[in-house]
Coordinates of C-alpha atoms in Angstrom, one line a residue:
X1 CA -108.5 33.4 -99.2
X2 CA -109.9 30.4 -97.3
X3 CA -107.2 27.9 -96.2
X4 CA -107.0 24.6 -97.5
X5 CA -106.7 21.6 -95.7
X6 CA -105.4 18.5 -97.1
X7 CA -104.4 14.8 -96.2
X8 CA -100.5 14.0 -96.2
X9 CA -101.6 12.7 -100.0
X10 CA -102.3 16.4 -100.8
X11 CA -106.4 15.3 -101.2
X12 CA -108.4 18.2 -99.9
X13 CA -110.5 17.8 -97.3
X14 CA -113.8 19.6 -97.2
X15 CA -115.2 21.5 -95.0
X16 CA -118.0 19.7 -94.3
X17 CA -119.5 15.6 -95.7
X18 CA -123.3 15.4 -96.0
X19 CA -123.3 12.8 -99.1
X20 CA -121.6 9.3 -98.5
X21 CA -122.3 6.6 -100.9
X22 CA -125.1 4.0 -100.2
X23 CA -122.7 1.4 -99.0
X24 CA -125.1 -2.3 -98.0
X25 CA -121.6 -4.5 -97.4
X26 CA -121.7 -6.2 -94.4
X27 CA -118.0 -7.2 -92.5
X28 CA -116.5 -10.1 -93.7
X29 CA -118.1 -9.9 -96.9
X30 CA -117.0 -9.5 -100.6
X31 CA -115.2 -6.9 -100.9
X32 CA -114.7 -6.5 -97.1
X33 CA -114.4 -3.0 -97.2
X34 CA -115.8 -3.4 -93.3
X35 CA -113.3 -5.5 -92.3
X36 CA -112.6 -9.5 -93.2
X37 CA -114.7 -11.3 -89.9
X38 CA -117.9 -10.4 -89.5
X39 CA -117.5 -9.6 -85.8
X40 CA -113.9 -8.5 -85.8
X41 CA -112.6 -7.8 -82.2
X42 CA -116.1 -8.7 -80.7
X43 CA -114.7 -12.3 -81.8
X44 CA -111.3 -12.5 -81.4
X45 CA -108.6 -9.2 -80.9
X46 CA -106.1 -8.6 -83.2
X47 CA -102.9 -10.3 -82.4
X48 CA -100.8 -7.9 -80.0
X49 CA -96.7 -8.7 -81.5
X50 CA -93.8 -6.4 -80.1
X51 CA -91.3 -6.5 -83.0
X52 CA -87.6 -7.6 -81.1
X53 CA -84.3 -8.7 -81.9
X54 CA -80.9 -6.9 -81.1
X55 CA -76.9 -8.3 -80.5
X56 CA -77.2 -12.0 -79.6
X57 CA -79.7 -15.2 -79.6
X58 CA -78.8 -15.4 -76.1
X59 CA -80.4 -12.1 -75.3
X60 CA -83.2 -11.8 -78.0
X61 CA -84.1 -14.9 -75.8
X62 CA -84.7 -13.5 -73.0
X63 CA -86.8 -10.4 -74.7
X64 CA -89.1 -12.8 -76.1
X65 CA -89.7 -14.6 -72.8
X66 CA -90.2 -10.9 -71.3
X67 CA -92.7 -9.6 -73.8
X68 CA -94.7 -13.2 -73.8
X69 CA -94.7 -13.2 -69.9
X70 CA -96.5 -9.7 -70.2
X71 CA -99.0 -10.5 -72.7
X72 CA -97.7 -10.6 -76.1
X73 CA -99.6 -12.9 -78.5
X74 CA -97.4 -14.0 -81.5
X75 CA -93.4 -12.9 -81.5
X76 CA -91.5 -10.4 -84.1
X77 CA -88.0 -10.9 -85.0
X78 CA -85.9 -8.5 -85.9
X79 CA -82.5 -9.2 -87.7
X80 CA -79.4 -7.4 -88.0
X81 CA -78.1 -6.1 -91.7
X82 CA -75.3 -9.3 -92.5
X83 CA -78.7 -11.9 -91.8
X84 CA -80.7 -9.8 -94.0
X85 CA -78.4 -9.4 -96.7
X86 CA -76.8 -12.8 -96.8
X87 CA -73.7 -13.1 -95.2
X88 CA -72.0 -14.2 -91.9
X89 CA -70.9 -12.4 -88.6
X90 CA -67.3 -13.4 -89.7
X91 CA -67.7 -12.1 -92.9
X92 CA -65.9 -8.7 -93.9
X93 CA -69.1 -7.6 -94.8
X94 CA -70.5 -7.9 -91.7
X95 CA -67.8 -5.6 -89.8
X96 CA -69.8 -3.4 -87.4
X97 CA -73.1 -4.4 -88.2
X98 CA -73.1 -8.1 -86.3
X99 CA -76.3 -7.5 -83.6
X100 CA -76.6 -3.8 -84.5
X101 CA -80.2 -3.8 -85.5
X102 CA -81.4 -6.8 -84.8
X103 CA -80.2 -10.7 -83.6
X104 CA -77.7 -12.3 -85.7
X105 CA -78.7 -15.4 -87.1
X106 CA -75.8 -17.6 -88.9
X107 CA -77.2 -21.3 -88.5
X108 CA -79.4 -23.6 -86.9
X109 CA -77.6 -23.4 -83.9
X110 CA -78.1 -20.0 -83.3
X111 CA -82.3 -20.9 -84.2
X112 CA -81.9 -23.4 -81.4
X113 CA -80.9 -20.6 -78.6
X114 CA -83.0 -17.9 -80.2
X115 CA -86.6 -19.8 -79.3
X116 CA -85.1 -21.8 -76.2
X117 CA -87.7 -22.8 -73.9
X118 CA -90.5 -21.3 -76.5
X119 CA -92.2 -24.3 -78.4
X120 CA -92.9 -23.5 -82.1
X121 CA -96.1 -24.8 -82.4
X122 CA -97.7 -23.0 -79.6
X123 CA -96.7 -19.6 -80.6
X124 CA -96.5 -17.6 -84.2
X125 CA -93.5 -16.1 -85.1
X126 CA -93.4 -12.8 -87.8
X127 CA -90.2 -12.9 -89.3
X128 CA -89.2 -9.9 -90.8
X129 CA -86.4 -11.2 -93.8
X130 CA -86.6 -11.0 -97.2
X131 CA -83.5 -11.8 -99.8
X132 CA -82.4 -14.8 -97.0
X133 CA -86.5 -15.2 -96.1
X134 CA -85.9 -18.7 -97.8
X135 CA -83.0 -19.9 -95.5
X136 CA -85.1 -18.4 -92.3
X137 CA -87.7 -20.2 -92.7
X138 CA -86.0 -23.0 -93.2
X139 CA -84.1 -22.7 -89.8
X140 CA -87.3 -22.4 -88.1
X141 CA -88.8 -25.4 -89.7
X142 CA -85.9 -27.7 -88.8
X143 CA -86.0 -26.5 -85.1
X144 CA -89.8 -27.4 -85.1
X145 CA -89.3 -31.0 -86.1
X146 CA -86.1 -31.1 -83.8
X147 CA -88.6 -30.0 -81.1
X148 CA -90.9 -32.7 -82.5
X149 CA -93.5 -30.0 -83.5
X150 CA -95.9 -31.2 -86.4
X151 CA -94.8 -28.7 -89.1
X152 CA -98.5 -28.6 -90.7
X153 CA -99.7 -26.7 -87.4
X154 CA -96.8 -24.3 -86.9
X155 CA -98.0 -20.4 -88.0
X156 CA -96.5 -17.5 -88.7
X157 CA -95.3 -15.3 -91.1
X158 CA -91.7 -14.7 -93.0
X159 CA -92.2 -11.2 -94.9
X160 CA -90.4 -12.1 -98.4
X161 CA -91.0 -9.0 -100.0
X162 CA -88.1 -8.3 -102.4
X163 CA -90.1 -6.1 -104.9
X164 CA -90.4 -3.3 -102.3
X165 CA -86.5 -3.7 -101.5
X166 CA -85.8 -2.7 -104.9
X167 CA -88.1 0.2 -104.5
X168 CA -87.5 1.7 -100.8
X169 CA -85.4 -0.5 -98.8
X170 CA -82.2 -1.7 -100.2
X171 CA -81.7 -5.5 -98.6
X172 CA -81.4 -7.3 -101.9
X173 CA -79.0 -10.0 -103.1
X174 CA -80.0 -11.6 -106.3
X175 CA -81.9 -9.5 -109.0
X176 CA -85.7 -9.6 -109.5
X177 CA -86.2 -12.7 -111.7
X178 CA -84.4 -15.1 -109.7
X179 CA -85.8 -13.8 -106.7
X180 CA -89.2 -14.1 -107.7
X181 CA -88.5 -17.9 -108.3
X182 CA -87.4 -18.8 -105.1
X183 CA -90.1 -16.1 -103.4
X184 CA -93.0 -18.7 -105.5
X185 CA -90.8 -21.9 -104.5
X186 CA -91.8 -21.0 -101.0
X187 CA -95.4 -20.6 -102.1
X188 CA -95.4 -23.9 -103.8
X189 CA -93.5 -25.9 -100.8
X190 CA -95.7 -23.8 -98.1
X191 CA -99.1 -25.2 -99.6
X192 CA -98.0 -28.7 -99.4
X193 CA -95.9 -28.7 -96.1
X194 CA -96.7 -25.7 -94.2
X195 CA -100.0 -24.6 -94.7
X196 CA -100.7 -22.7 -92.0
X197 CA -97.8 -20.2 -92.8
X198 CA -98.0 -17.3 -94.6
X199 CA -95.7 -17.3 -97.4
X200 CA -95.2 -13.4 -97.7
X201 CA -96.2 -10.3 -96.1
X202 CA -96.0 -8.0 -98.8
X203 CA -95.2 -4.8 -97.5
X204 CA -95.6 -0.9 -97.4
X205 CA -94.4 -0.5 -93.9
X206 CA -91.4 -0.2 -95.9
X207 CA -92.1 2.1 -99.0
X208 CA -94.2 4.8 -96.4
X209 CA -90.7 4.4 -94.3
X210 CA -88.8 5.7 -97.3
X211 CA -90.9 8.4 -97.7
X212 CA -93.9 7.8 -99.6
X213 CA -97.6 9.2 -99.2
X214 CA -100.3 6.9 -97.7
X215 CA -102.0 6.6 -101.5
X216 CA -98.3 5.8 -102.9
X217 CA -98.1 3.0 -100.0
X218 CA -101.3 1.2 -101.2
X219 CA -101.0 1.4 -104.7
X220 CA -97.6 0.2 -104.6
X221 CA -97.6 -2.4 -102.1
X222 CA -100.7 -3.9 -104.4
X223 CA -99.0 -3.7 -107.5
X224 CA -96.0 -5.7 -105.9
X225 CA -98.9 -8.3 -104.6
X226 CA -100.5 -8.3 -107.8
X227 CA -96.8 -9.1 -109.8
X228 CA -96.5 -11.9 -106.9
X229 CA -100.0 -13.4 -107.9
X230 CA -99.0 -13.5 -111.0
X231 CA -95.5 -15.1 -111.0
X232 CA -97.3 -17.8 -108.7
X233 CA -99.9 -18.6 -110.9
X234 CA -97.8 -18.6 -114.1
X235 CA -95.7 -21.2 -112.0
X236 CA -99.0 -23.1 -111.6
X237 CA -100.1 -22.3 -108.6
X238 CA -103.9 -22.2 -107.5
X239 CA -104.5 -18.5 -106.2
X240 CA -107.4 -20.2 -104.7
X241 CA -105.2 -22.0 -102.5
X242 CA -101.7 -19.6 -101.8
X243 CA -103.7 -16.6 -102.0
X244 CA -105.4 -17.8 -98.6
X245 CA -101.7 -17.5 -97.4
X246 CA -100.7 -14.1 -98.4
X247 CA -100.2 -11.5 -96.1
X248 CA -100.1 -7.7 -96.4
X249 CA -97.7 -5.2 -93.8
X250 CA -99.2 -1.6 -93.7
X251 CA -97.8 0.8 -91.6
X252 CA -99.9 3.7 -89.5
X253 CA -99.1 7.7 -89.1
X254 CA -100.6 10.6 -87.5
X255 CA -103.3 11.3 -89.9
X256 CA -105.9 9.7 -88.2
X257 CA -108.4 9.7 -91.1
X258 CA -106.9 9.0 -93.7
X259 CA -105.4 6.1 -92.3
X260 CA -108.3 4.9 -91.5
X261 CA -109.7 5.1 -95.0
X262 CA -106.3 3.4 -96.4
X263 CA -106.9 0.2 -94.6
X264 CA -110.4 0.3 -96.0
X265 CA -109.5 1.3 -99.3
X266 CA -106.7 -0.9 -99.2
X267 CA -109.2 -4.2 -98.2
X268 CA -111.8 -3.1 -101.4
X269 CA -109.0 -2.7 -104.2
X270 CA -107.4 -6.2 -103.2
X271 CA -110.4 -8.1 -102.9
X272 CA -111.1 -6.7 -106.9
X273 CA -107.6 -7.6 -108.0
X274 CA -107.5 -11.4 -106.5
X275 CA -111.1 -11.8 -108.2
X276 CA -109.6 -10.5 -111.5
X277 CA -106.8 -12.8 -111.2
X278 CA -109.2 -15.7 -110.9
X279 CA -109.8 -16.4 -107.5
X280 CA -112.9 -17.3 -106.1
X281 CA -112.4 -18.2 -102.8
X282 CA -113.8 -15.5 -100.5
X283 CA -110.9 -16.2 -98.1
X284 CA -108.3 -16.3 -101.6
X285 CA -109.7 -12.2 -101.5
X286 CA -109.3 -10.9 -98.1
X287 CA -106.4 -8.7 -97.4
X288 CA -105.2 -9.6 -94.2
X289 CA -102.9 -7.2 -92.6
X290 CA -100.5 -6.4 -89.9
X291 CA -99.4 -3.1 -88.7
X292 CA -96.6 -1.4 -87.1
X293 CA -96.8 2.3 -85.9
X294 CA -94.6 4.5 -87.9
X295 CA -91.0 4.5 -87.0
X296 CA -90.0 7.6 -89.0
X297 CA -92.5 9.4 -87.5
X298 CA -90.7 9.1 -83.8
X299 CA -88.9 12.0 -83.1
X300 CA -85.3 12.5 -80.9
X301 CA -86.3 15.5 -79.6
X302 CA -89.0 15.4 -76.7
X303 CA -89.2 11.6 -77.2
X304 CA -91.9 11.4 -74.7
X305 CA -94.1 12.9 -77.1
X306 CA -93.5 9.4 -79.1
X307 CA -96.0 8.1 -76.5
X308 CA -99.0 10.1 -77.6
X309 CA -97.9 9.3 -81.8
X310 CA -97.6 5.7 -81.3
X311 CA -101.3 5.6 -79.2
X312 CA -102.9 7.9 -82.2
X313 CA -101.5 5.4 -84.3
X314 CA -102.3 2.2 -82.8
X315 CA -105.7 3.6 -82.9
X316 CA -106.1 4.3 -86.4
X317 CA -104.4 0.9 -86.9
X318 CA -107.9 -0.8 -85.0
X319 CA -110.4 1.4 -86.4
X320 CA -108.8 0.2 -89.8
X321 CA -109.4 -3.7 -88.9
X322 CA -105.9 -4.8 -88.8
X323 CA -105.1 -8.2 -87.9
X324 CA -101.8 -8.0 -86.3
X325 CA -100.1 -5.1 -84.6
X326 CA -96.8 -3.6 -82.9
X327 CA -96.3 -0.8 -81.5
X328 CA -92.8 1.3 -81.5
X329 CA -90.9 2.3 -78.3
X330 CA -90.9 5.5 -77.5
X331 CA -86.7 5.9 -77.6
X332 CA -86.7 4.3 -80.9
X333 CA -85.3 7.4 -82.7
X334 CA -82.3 7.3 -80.2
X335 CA -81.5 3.3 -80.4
X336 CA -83.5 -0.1 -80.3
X337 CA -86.3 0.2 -77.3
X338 CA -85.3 0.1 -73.8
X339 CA -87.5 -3.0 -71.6
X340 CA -89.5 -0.1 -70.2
X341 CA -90.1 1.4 -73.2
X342 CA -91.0 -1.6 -74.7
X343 CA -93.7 -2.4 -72.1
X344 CA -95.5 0.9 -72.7
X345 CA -95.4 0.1 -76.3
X346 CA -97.1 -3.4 -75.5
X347 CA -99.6 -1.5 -72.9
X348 CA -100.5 0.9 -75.5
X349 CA -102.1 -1.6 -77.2
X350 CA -103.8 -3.1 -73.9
X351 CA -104.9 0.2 -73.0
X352 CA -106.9 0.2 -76.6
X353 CA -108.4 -3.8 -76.3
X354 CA -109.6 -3.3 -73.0
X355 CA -110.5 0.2 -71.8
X356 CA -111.1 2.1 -75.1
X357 CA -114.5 0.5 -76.0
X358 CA -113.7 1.3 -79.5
X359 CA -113.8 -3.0 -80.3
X360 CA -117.0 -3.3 -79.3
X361 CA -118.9 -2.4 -83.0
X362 CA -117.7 -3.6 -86.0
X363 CA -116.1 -0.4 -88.2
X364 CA -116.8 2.2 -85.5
X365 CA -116.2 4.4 -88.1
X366 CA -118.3 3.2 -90.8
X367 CA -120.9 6.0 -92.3
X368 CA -119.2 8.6 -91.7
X369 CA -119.7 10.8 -94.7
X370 CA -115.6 11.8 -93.9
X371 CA -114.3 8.3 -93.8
X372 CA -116.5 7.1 -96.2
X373 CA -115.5 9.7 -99.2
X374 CA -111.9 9.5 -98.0
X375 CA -112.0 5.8 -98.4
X376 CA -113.2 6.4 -101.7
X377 CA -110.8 9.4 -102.8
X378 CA -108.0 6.7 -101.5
X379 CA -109.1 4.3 -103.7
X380 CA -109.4 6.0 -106.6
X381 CA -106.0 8.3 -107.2
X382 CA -104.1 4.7 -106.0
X383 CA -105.9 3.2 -108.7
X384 CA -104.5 5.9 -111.1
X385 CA -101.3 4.8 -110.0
X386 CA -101.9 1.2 -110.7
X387 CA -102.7 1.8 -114.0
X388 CA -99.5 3.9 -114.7
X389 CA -97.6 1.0 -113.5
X390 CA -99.6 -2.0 -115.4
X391 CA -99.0 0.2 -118.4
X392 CA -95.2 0.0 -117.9
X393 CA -95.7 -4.0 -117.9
X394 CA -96.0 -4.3 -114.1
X395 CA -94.3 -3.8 -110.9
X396 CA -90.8 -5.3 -111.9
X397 CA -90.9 -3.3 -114.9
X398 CA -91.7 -0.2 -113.4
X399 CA -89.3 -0.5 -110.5
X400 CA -86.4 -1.5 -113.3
X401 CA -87.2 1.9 -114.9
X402 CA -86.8 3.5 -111.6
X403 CA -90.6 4.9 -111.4
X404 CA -91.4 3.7 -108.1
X405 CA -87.9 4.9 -106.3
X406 CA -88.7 8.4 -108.4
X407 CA -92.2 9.0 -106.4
X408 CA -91.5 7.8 -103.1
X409 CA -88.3 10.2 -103.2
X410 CA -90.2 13.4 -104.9
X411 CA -93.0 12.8 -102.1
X412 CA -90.2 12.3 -99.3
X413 CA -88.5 15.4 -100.3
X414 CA -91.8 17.0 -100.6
X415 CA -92.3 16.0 -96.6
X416 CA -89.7 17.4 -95.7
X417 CA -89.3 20.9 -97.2
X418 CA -92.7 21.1 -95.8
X419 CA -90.8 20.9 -92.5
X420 CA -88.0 22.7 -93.1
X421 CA -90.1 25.6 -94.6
X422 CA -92.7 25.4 -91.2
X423 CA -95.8 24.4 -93.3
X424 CA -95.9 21.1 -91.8
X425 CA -96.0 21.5 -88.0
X426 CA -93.7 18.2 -85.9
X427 CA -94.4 19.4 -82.4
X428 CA -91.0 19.7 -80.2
X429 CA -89.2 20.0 -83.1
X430 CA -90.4 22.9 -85.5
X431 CA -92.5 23.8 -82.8
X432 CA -93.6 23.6 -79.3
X433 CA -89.6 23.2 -78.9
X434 CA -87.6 23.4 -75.0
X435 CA -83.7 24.5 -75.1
X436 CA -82.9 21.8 -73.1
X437 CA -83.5 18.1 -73.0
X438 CA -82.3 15.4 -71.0
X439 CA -82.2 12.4 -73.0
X440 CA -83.5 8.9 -71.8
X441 CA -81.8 6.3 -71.3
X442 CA -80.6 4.0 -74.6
X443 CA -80.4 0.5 -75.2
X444 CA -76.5 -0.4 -76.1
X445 CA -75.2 -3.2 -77.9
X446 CA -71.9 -4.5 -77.4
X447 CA -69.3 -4.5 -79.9
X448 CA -68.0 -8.1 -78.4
X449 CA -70.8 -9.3 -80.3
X450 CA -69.1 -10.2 -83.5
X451 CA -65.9 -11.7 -81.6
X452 CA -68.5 -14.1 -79.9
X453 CA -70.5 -15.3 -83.3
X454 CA -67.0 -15.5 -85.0
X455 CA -66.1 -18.0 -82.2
X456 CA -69.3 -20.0 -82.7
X457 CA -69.2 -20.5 -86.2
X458 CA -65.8 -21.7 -85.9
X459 CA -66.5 -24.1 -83.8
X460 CA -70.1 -24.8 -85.5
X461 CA -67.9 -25.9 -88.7
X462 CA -65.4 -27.8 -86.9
X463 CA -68.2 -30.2 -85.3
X464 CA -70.8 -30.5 -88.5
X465 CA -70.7 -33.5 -90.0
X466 CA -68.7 -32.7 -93.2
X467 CA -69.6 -35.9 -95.4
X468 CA -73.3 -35.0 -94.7
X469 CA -73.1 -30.7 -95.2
X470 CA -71.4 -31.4 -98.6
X471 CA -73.7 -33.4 -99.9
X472 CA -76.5 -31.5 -99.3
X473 CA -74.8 -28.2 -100.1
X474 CA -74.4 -30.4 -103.6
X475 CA -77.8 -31.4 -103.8
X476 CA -79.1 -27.6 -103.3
X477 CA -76.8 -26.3 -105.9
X478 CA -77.9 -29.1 -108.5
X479 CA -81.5 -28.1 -107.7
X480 CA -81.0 -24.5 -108.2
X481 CA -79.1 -25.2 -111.5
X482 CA -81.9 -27.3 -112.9
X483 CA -85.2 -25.2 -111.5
X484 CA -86.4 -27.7 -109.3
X485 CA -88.3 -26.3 -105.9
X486 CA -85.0 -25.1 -103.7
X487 CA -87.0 -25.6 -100.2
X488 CA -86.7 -29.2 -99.6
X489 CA -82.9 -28.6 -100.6
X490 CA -82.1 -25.8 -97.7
X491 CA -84.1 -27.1 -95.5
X492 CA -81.9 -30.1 -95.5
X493 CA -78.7 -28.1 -95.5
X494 CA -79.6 -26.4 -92.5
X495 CA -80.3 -29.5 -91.0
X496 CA -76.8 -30.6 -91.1
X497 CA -75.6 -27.3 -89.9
X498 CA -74.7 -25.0 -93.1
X499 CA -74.4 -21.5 -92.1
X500 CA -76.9 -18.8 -93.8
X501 CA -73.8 -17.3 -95.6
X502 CA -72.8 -20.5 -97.3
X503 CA -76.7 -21.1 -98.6
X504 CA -76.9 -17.0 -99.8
X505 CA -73.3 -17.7 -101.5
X506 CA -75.1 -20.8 -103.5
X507 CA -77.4 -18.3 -105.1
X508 CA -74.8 -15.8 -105.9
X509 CA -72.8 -18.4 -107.3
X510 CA -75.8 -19.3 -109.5
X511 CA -77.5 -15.8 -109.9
X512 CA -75.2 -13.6 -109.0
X513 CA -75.8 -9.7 -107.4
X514 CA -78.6 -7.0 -108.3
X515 CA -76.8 -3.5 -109.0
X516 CA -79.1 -0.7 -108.7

């Protein structure tokens, strides 16, 4: 019996491609299939970030100044569990998390040591937050006018995804219709005052994380865009106008092909679903991404061999047109990267703009009859799943019923019987294997960490003005209470100094806690 050969979606492969679909699209045209510029890296590389963030402002700091001094284009912060979910570093919560896998971030002040001696407007800043993306962003916009930075010009992105939480992650506060209000605030306030920021990067870094195929990461990272569309334009929003500020997050394994054709496929479907939902801006219909290599594809064992995943990745990543990419450390599966392995992750990338070749034609891999019935296969079986989850009334719906968290887990557990079983070859660990190892070396955090943070916020509250951070802790809870944008009102509660934990308790007070 012939063997069969098949994608990590299960679609077969065939032996051999001689029919590919007349295709006339041209890059950076409708429905950009080929990419969204027409001369892609030939005009301008993708941005090169290096995600970072780990124990203290102090020493995130000094990453940041490290990776820009050796090339990196735009930062990527990384926040520890209590700043994603909402409360303190004094909190009870927060015991042994405060700086464990990423920077803690309690107030302004922090903000202000974080990006010392980095100016906001000449840099962009990914933020990856979601259930406190609100009170983020709103740290980082006070620091730019305390720099003196003119807010219109300042760029990045905060990723806001609190759909995909619910599905794979786990980082939520509020439940999903409160959420979704303050998630459109943002898009509302944004247009007007920040236009240059992207509102949300809506994500399936995440849901592949978790487990998921590289079809289940399209079709449900598009559904989730499509619900946030929606809720935007039934707030009476212009799609024409935030959809020009919507960002997507894909992340990039080992099959080289097919993730190839996912970014492609991914570009095609979007582009139909904005023009469904009314837009008609060509720039309302791009989908705009950012990569990161796949983190749960890093293995402890042989972690040198990360080296050679991360480059095949990275690679796929540019053949695929991204926008924006990082690449993991090579020790990541044993703690957050070392500075050495850091800088190879950042070469990696180097090594691909500047020696490769492969940015010098526009879709290198267009017109192959592979790539370009894989695209198309993509396409269609994530469409299937679109439908199954517009039929259940639409993202929210389906994750309340539990659908999404069903197929990501079935296909995770799927994965890894295939391991288990030695069907699915992971080279150094199924296979390929040496009895001993020694380990590199791994980047430690501190456990003082909390003790210090504790001792700042103390003194932070002692020294605020107090007259001035109740009033506009009153005025953000009166605007919660009575639907008005919330932006404005954290924005200006930050500015006199209230902590992260005291904003997320203002919702919880008003919307109280999603149980799963």
């Amino acid at each position: 019996m012939e063997k069969k050969f098949i994608t990590d979606s299960g679609i077969e492969i065939e032996r051999l491609y001689s029919e590919v679909i007349p295709n006339s699209e041209q890059p950076g045209e409708w429905p950009f299939t080929r990419g969204v510029q027409p001369d892609m890296y030939r005009g301008k590389l993708w941005t090169m970030r290096q995600y970072a963030g780990f124990s203290t402002a102090e020493e995130s700091n000094k990453r940041y100044k490290y990776l820009l001094a050796n090339g990196t284009m735009g930062l990527s912060v990384a926040f520890d569990l209590p700043t994603q979910i909402g409360y303190d570093s004094d909190h009870m919560m927060a015991e042994g998390e405060v700086g464990k896998v990423g920077v803690a971030i309690d107030s302004l002040k922090d903000m202000e040591i974080l990006f010392d001696g980095i100016q906001l407007q000449d840099i962009t800043t990914s933020m990856t937050i979601n259930a406190t993306a609100s009170t983020l962003l709103s740290f980082y916009i006070a620091l730019a006018r305390k720099q003196g930075a003119d807010i219109k010009k300042i760029s990045g992105t905060i990723q806001n995804d609190i759909l995909k939480e619910y599905a794979a992650r786990g980082t939520y506060i509020y439940p999903p219709k409160p959420s979704m209000r303050i998630i459109t605030d943002i898009f509302e306030y944004c247009s007007l005052e920040v236009p240059k920021w992207n509102t949300i990067s809506i994500s399936g870094y995440h849901i592949r994380e978790a487990g998921s195929t590289a079809v289940q990461e399209i079709a449900f990272t598009l559904a989730n865009a499509k619900a946030y569309a929606q809720a935007a334009i039934e707030k009476g929003l212009d799609i024409n106008v935030f959809g020009q500020r919507l960002s997507f997050f894909f992340n990039a394994h080992n099959n080289f092909f097919e993730e190839v054709a996912k970014f492609r496929a991914a570009r095609r479907m979007w582009a139909s679903i904005s023009k469904d939902l009314g837009a008609t801006n060509p720039k309302a219909m791009m989908l705009r991404f950012h990569t990161q290599t796949g983190g749960s594809t890093l293995q402890a064992q042989q972690a040198e061999n990360n080296i050679v995943r991360v480059t095949l990745q990275a690679l796929a990543a540019v053949m695929g047109g991204t926008q924006s990419l990082h690449t993991n450390g090579f020790d990541e599966a044993l703690s957050l990267p070392t500075e050495a392995a850091a800088r190879t992750a950042l070469r990696t990338q180097q090594v691909i703009a500047f020696e490769s070749g492969v940015i010098d034609t526009v879709d290198p891999l267009a017109g192959s009859y592979f790539v370009e019935n894989l695209t198309n296969e993509i396409e269609k079986k994530a469409w299937e799943y679109i439908a199954k989850i517009d039929a259940m009334g639409g993202s929210v719906s389906a994750i309340e019923q539990g659908y999404m968290q069903r197929e990501i887990s079935d296909a995770a557990y799927k994965y890894q019987k295939e391991i288990e079983n030695n069907e699915r070859v992971i080279v150094g660990v199924n296979k390929f294997t040496v009895k001993e190892e020694v380990a590199p070396p791994v980047f430690k955090i501190d456990e003082s960490i909390r003790v210090s943070q504790t001792e700042k916020l103390k003194q932070l509250r002692s020294e605020r003005d107090a007259a001035k951070f109740s009033a506009a802790m009153a005025n953000l809870e009166s605007a919660t209470k009575e639907g008005r944008n919330v932006m404005p009102y954290i924005i200006d509660a930050v500015s006199e100094y209230a902590t992260l934990g005291e904003i997320a308790d203002n919702f919880r007070n008003i919307f109280g806690e999603y149980r799963a």
